mmCIF file of C-alpha atoms in Angstrom:
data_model
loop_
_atom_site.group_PDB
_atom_site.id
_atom_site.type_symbol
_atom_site.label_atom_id
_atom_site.label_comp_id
_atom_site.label_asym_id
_atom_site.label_seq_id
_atom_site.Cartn_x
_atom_site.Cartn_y
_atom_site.Cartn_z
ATOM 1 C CA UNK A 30 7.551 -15.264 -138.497
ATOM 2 C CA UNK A 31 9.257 -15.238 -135.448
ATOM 3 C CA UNK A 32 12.887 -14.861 -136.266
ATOM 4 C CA UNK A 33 15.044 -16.173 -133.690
ATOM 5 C CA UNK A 34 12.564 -19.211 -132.918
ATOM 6 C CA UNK A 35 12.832 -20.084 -136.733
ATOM 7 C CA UNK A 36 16.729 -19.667 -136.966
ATOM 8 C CA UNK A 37 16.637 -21.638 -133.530
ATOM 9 C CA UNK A 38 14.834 -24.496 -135.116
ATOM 10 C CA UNK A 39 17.255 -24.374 -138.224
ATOM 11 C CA UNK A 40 20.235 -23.675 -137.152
ATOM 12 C CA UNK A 41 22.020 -27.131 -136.488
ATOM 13 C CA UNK A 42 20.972 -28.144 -140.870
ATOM 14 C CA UNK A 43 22.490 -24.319 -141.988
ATOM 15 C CA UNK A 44 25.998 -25.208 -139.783
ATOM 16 C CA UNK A 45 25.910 -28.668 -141.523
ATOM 17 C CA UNK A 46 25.616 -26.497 -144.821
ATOM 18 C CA UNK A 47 28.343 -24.361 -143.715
ATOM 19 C CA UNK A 48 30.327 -27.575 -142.775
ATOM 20 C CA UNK A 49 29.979 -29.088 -146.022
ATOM 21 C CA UNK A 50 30.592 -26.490 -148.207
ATOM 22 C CA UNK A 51 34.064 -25.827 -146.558
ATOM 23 C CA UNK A 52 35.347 -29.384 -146.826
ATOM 24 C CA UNK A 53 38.357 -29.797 -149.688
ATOM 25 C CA UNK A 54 36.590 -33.403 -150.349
ATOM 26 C CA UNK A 55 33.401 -35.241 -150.724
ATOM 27 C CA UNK A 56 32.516 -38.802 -150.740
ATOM 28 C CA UNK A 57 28.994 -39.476 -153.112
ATOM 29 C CA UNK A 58 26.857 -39.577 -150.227
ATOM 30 C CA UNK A 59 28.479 -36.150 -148.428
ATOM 31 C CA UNK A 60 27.984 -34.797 -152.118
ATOM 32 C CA UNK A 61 24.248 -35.588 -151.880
ATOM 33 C CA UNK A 62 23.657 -34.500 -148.687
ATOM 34 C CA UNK A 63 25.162 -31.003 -149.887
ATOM 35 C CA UNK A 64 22.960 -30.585 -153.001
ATOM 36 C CA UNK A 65 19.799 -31.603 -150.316
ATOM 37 C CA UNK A 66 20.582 -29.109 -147.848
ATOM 38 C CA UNK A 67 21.779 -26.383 -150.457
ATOM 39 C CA UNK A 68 17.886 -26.712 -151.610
ATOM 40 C CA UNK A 69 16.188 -26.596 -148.240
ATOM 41 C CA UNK A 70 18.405 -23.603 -147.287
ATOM 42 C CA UNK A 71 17.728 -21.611 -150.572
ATOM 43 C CA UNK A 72 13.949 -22.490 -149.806
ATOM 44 C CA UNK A 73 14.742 -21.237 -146.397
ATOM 45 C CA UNK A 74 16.533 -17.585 -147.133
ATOM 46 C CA UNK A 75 14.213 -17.031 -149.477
ATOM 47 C CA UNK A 76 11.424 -16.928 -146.686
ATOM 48 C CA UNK A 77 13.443 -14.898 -144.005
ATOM 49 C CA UNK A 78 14.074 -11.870 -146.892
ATOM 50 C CA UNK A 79 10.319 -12.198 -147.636
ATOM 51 C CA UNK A 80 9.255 -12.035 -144.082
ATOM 52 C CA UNK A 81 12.019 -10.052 -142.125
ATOM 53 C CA UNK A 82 14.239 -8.831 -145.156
ATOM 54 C CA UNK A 83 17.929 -8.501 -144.308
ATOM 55 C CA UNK A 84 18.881 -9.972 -141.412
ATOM 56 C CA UNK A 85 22.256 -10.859 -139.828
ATOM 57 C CA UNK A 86 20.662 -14.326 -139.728
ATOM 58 C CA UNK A 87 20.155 -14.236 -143.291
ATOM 59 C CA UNK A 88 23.328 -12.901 -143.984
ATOM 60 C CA UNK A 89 24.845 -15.963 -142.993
ATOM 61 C CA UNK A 90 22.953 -18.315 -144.416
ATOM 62 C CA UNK A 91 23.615 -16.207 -147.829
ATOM 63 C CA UNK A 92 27.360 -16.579 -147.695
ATOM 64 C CA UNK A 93 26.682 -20.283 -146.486
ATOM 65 C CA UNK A 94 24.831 -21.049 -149.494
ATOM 66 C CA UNK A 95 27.223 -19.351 -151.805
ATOM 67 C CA UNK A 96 29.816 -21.376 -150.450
ATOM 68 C CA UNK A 97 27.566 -24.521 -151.512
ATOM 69 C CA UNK A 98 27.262 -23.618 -154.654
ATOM 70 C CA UNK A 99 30.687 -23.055 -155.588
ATOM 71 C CA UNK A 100 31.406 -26.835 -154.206
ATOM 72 C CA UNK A 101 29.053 -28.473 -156.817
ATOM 73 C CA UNK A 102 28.896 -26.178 -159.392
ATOM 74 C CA UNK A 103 32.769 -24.776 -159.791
ATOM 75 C CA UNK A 104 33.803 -21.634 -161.330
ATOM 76 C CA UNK A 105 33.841 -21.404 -165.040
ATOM 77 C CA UNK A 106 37.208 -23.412 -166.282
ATOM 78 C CA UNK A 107 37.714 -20.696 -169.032
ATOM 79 C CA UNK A 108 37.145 -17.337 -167.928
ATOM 80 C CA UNK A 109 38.165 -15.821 -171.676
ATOM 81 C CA UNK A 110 34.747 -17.161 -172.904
ATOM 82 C CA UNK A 111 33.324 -14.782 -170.957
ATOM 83 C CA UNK A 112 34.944 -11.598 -171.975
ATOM 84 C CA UNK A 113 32.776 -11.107 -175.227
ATOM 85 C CA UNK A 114 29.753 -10.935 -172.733
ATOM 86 C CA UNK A 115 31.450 -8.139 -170.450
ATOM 87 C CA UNK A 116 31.510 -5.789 -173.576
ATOM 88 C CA UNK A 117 28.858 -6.689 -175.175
ATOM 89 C CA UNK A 118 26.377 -6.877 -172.260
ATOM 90 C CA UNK A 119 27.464 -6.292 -168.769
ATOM 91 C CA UNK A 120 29.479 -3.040 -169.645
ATOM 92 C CA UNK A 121 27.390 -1.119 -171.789
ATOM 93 C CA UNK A 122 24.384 -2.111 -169.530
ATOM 94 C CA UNK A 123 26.387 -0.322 -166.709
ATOM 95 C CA UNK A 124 27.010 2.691 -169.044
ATOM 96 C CA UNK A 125 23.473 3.067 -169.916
ATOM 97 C CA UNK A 126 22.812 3.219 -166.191
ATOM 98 C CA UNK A 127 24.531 6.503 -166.337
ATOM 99 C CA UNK A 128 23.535 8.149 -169.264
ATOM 100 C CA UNK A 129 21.066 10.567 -167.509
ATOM 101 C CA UNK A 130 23.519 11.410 -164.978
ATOM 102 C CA UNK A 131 26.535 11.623 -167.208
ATOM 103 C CA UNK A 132 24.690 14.173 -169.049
ATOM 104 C CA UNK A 133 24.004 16.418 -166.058
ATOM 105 C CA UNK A 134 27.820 16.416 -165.058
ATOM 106 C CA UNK A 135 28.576 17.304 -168.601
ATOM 107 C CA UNK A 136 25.878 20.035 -168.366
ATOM 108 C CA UNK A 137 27.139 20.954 -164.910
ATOM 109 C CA UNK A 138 30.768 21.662 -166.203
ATOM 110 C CA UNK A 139 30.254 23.270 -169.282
ATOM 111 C CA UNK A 140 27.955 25.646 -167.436
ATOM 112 C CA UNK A 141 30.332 26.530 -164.867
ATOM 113 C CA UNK A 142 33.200 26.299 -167.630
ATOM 114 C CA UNK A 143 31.452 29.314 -169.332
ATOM 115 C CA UNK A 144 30.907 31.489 -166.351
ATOM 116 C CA UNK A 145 34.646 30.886 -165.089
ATOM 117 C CA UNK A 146 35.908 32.042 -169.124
ATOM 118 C CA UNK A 147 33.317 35.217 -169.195
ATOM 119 C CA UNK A 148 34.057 36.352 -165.625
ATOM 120 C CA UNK A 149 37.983 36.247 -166.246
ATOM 121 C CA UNK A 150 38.134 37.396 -169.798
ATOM 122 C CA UNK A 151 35.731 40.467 -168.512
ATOM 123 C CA UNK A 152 37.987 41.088 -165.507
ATOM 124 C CA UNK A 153 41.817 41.993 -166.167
ATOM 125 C CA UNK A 154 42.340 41.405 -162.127
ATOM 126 C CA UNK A 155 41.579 37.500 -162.439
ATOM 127 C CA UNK A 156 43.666 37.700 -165.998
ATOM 128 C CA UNK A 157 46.426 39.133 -163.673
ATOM 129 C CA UNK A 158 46.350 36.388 -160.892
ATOM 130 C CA UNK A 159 46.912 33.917 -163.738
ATOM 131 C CA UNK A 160 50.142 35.227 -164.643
ATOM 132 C CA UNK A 161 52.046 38.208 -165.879
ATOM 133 C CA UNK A 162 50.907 39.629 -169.213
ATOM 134 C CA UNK A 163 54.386 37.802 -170.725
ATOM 135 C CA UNK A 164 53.376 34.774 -169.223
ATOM 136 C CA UNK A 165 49.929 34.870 -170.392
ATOM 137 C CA UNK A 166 51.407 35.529 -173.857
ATOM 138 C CA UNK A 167 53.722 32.965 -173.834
ATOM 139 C CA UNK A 168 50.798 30.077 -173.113
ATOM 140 C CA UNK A 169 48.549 31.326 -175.708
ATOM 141 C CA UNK A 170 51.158 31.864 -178.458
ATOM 142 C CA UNK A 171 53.299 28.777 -177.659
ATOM 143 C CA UNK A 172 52.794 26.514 -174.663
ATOM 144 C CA UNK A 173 49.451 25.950 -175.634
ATOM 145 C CA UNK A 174 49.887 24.516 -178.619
ATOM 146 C CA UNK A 175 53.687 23.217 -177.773
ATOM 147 C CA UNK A 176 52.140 20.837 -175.542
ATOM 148 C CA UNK A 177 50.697 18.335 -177.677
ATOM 149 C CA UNK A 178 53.944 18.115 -179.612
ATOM 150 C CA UNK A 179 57.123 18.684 -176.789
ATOM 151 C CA UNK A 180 57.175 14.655 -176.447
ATOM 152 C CA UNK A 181 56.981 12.145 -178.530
ATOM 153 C CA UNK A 182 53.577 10.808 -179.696
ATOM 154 C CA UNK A 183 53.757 7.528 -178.343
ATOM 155 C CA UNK A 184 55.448 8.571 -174.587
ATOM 156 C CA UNK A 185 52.628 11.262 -174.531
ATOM 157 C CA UNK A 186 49.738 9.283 -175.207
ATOM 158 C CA UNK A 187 50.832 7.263 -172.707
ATOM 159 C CA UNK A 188 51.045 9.894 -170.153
ATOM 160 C CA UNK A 189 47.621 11.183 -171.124
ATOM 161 C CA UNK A 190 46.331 8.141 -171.029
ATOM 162 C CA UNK A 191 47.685 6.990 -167.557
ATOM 163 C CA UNK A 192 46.703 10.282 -165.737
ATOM 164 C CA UNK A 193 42.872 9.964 -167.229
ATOM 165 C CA UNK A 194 42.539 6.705 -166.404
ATOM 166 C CA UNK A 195 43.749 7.295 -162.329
ATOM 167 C CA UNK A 196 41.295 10.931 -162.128
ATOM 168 C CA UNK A 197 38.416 8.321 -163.612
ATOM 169 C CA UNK A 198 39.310 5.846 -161.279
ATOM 170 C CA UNK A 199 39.744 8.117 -158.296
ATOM 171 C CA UNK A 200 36.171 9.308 -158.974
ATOM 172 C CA UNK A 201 34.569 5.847 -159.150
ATOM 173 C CA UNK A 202 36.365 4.920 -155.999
ATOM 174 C CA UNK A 203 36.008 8.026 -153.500
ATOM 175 C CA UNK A 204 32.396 8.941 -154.799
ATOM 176 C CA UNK A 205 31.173 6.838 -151.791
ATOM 177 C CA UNK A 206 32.865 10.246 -149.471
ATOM 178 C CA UNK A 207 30.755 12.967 -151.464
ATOM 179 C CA UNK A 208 32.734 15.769 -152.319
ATOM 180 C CA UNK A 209 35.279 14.280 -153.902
ATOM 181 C CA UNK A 210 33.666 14.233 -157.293
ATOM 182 C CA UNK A 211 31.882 16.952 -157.435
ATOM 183 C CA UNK A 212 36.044 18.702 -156.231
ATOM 184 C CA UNK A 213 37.215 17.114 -159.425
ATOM 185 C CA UNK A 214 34.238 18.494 -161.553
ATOM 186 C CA UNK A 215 34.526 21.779 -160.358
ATOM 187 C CA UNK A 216 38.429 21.931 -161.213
ATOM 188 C CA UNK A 217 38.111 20.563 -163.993
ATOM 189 C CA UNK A 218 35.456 23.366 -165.100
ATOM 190 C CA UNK A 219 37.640 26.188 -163.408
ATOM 191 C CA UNK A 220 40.799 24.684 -165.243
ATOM 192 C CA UNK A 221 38.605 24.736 -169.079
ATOM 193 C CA UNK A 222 37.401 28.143 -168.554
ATOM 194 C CA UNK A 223 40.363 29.805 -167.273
ATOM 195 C CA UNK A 224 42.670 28.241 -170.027
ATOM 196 C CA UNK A 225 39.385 29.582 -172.789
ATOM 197 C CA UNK A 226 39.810 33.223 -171.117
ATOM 198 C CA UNK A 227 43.484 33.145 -171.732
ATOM 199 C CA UNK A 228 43.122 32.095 -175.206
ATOM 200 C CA UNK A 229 40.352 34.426 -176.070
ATOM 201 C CA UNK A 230 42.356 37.588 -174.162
ATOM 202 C CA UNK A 231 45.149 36.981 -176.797
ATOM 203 C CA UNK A 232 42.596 36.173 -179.804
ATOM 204 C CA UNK A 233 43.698 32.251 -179.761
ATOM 205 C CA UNK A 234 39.968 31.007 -179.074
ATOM 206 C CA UNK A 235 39.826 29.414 -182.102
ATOM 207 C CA UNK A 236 43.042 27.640 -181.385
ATOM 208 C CA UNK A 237 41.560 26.423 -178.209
ATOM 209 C CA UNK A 238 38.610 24.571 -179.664
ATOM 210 C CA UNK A 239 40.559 23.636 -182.467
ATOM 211 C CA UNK A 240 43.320 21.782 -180.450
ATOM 212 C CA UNK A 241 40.564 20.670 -177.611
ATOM 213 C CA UNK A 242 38.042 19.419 -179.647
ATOM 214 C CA UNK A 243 39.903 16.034 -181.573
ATOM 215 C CA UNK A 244 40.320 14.595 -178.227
ATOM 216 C CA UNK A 245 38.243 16.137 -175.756
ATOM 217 C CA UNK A 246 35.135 14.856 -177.254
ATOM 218 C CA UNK A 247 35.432 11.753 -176.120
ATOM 219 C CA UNK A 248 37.991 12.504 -173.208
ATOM 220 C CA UNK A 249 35.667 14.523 -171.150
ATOM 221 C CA UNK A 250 32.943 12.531 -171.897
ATOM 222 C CA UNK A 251 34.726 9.899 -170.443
ATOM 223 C CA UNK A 252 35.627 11.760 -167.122
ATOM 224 C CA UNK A 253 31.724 12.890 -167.338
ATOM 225 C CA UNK A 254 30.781 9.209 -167.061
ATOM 226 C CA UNK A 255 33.683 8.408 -164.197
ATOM 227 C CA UNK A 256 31.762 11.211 -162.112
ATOM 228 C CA UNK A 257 28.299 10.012 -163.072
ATOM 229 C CA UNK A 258 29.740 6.315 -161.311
ATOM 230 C CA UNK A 259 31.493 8.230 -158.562
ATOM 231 C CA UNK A 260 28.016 9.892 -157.899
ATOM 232 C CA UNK A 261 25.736 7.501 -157.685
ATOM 233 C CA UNK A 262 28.213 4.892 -154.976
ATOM 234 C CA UNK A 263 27.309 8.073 -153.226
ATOM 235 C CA UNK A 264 23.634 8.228 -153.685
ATOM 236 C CA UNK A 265 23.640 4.209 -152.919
ATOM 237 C CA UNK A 266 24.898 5.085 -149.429
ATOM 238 C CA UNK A 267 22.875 8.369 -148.975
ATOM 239 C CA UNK A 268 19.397 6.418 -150.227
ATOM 240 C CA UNK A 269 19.697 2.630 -150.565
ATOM 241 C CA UNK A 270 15.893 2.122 -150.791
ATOM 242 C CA UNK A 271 14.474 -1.280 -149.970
ATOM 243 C CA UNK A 272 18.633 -2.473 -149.618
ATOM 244 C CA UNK A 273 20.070 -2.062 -146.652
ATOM 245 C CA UNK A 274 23.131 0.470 -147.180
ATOM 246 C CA UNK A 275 25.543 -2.455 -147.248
ATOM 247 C CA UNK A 276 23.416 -4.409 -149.765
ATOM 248 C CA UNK A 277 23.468 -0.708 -152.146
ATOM 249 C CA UNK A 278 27.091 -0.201 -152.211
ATOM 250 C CA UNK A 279 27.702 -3.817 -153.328
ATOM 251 C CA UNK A 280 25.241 -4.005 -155.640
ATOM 252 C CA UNK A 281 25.948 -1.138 -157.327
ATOM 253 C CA UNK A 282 29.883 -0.763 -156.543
ATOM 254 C CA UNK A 283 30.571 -3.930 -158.457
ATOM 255 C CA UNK A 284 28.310 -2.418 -161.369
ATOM 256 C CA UNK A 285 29.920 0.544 -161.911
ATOM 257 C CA UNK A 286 33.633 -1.162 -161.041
ATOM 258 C CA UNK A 287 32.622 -2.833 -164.382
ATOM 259 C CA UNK A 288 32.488 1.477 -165.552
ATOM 260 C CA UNK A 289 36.129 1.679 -164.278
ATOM 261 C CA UNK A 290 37.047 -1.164 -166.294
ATOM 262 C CA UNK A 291 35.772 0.049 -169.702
ATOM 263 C CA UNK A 292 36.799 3.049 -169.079
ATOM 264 C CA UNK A 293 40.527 2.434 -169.227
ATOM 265 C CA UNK A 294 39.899 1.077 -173.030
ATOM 266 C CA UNK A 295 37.850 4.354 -173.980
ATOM 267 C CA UNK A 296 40.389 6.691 -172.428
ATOM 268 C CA UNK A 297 43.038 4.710 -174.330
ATOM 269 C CA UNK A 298 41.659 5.649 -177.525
ATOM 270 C CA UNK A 299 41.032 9.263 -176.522
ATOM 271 C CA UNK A 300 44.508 9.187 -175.517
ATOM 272 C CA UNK A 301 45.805 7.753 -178.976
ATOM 273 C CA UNK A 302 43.750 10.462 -180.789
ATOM 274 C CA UNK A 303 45.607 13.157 -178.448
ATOM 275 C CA UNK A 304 49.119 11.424 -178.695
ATOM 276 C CA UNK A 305 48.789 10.931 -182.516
ATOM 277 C CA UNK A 306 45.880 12.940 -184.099
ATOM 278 C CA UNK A 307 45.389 16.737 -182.386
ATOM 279 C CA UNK A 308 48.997 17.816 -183.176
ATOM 280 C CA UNK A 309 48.864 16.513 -186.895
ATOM 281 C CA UNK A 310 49.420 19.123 -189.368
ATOM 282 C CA UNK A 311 45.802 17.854 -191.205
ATOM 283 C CA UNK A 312 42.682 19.926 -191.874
ATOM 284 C CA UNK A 313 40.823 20.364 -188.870
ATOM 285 C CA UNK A 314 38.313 18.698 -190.484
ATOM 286 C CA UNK A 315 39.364 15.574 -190.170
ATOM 287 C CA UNK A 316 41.220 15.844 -186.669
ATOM 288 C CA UNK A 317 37.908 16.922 -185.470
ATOM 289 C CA UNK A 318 35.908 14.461 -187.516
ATOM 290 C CA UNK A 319 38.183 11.585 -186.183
ATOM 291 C CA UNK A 320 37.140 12.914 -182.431
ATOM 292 C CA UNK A 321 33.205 13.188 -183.329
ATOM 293 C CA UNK A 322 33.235 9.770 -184.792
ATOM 294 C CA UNK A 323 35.209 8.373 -181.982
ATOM 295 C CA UNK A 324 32.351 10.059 -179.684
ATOM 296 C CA UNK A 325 29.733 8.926 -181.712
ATOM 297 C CA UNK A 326 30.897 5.027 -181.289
ATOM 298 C CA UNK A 327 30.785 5.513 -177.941
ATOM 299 C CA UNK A 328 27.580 6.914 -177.443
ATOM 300 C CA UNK A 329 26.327 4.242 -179.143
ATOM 301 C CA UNK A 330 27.865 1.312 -177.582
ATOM 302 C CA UNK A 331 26.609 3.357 -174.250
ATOM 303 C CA UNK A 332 22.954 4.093 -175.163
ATOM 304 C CA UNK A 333 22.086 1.942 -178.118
ATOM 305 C CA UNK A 334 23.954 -1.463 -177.191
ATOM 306 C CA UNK A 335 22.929 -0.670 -173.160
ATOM 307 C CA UNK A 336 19.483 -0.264 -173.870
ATOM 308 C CA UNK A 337 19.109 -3.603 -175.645
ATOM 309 C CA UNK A 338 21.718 -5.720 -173.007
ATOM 310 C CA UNK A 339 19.337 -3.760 -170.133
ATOM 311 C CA UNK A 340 16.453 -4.617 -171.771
ATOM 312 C CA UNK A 341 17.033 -8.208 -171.826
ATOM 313 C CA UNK A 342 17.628 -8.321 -168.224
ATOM 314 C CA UNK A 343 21.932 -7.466 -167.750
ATOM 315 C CA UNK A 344 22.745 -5.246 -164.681
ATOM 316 C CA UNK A 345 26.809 -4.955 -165.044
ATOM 317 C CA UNK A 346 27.546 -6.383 -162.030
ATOM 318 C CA UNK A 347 30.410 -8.504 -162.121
ATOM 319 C CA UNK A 348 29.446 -10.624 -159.605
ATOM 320 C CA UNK A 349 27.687 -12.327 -162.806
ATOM 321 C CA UNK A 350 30.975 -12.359 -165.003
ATOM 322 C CA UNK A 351 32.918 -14.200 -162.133
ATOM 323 C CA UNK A 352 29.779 -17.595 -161.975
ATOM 324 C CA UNK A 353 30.118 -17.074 -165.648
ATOM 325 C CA UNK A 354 28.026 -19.950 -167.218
ATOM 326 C CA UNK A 355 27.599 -21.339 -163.752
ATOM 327 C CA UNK A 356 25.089 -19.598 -162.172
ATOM 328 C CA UNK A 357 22.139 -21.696 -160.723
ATOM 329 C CA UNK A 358 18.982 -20.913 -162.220
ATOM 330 C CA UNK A 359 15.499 -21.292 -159.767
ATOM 331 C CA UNK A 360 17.732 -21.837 -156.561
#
């Protein structure tokens, strides 16, 4: 196909499109003449990405058509009857997108966790640039444990929960830079093992995993998945594939924006169980058994319920969520 002779000979029916679908109001026959020309021009994209791919050209004619569509087809009139589909099938579909990934951060930190907490609990030096042994003392013995407790439970789930939910978003939205995420992972790792070589250096270890664990399960796991997102807007960029870069970080940002949403409501509940659960005086038992189940729900909304929404065809991109019911099947 030659490209510029085809747009040439099309050009003067796509600005009539474009003309259309911008006018406030249609008379029957205007209204006709839309539908007609939204047709030919879907008909007519559809043979410049299958001959040239992306083009500026049709670029255009995409956003010309879109326009169109909105004119006769509207946006859903009640957007709340589409939030059962956002959980149930475009937001776990964009979690189970992740899983792989999300498991390789976790891997990643935990690995680097451990070999921050060995190399400073084997080397009184590092102990030293912590703190002063009185210091040191002081967090394992008191502050440690104080902190879950020094405000009340409500104010400090609140505080948890706010702070979790910006580091989760901050990954998801600078991943596209690179080293952003993998900063946060690493501090976060450095921050877990040098707080576990404290603990251990004053024989509080068990206090560590004890008061980590109700919470963290599902905390981390949560910032594990926020890096996983932040990740893979990066890899978009760095390899789009077939896309061209602009067409990858679309796609996939407004995918795994759909991550950032959900992932306010899981770190809410990770913050509750911090705020309201890890400083209870209860067996540890069932502080900890609260935290695994809380895990366990959301491991299998992620990889249970996402396998079966992807399966049947969902992506998580919210592009989908905003046409709602709308969306134009065969054009």
């Amino acid at each position: 196909m030659d490209l510029d002779a085809y747009t040439a000979a099309h050009r003067a029916d796509w600005d009539r499109l474009t003309e259309l679908g911008a006018r406030r109001r249609l008379s029957g026959a205007q209204s006709d003449e839309l539908i007609e020309r939204y047709q030919a021009g879907a008909t007519q994209l559809s043979a410049i990405k299958s001959t040239a791919g992306s083009t500026l050209e049709g670029d255009r004619l995409s956003v010309g058509l879109s326009r169109a569509r909105l004119r006769f087809t509207g946006v859903s009139a009640n957007v709340l009857a589409q939030i059962p589909r956002f959980f149930v099938a475009q937001l776990p579909a964009a979690l189970y997108r992740l899983r792989w990934l999300t498991l390789a951060v976790a891997v990643v930190t935990f690995v680097v966790a451990g070999l921050y907490a060995v190399w400073a609990y084997n080397d009184p030096r590092v102990l030293a640039n912590l703190g002063t042994d009185a210091q040191l003392a002081q967090l394992a013995n008191e502050d440690f444990v104080g902190y879950y407790s020094e405000n009340p439970a409500a104010s400090f789930t609140g505080l948890v929960w706010t702070n979790n939910a910006w580091i989760a978003a901050q990954c998801i939205a600078f991943g596209i830079v690179g080293v952003y995420v993998p900063f946060i992972i690493l501090q976060n790792a450095m921050g877990l093992g040098t707080t576990a070589a404290v603990m251990f250096a004053y024989d509080k270890g068990d206090v560590f995993f004890l008061y980590i664990a109700p919470h963290g399960l599902l905390e981390l796991t949560a910032i594990f998945v926020a890096a996983a997102a932040g990740l893979l807007i990066f890899w978009a960029w760095i390899a789009p594939g077939a896309r061209t870069r602009g067409q990858a970080l679309a796609e996939d940002g407004r995918a795994l924006f759909t991550v950032a949403i959900g992932l306010v409501f899981v770190l809410l509940v990770s913050g509750i169980i911090e705020g309201f659960v890890t400083s209870q005086p209860w067996p540890w038992a069932i502080k900890i058994g609260i935290g695994a189940v809380a895990l366990g729900a959301f491991l299998t909304y992620m990889i249970v319920l996402g396998g079966r929404a992807t399966r049947a065809g969902e992506t998580g991109d919210l592009s989908e969520f905003e046409a709602g019911s709308t969306r134009i099947y065969g054009a």
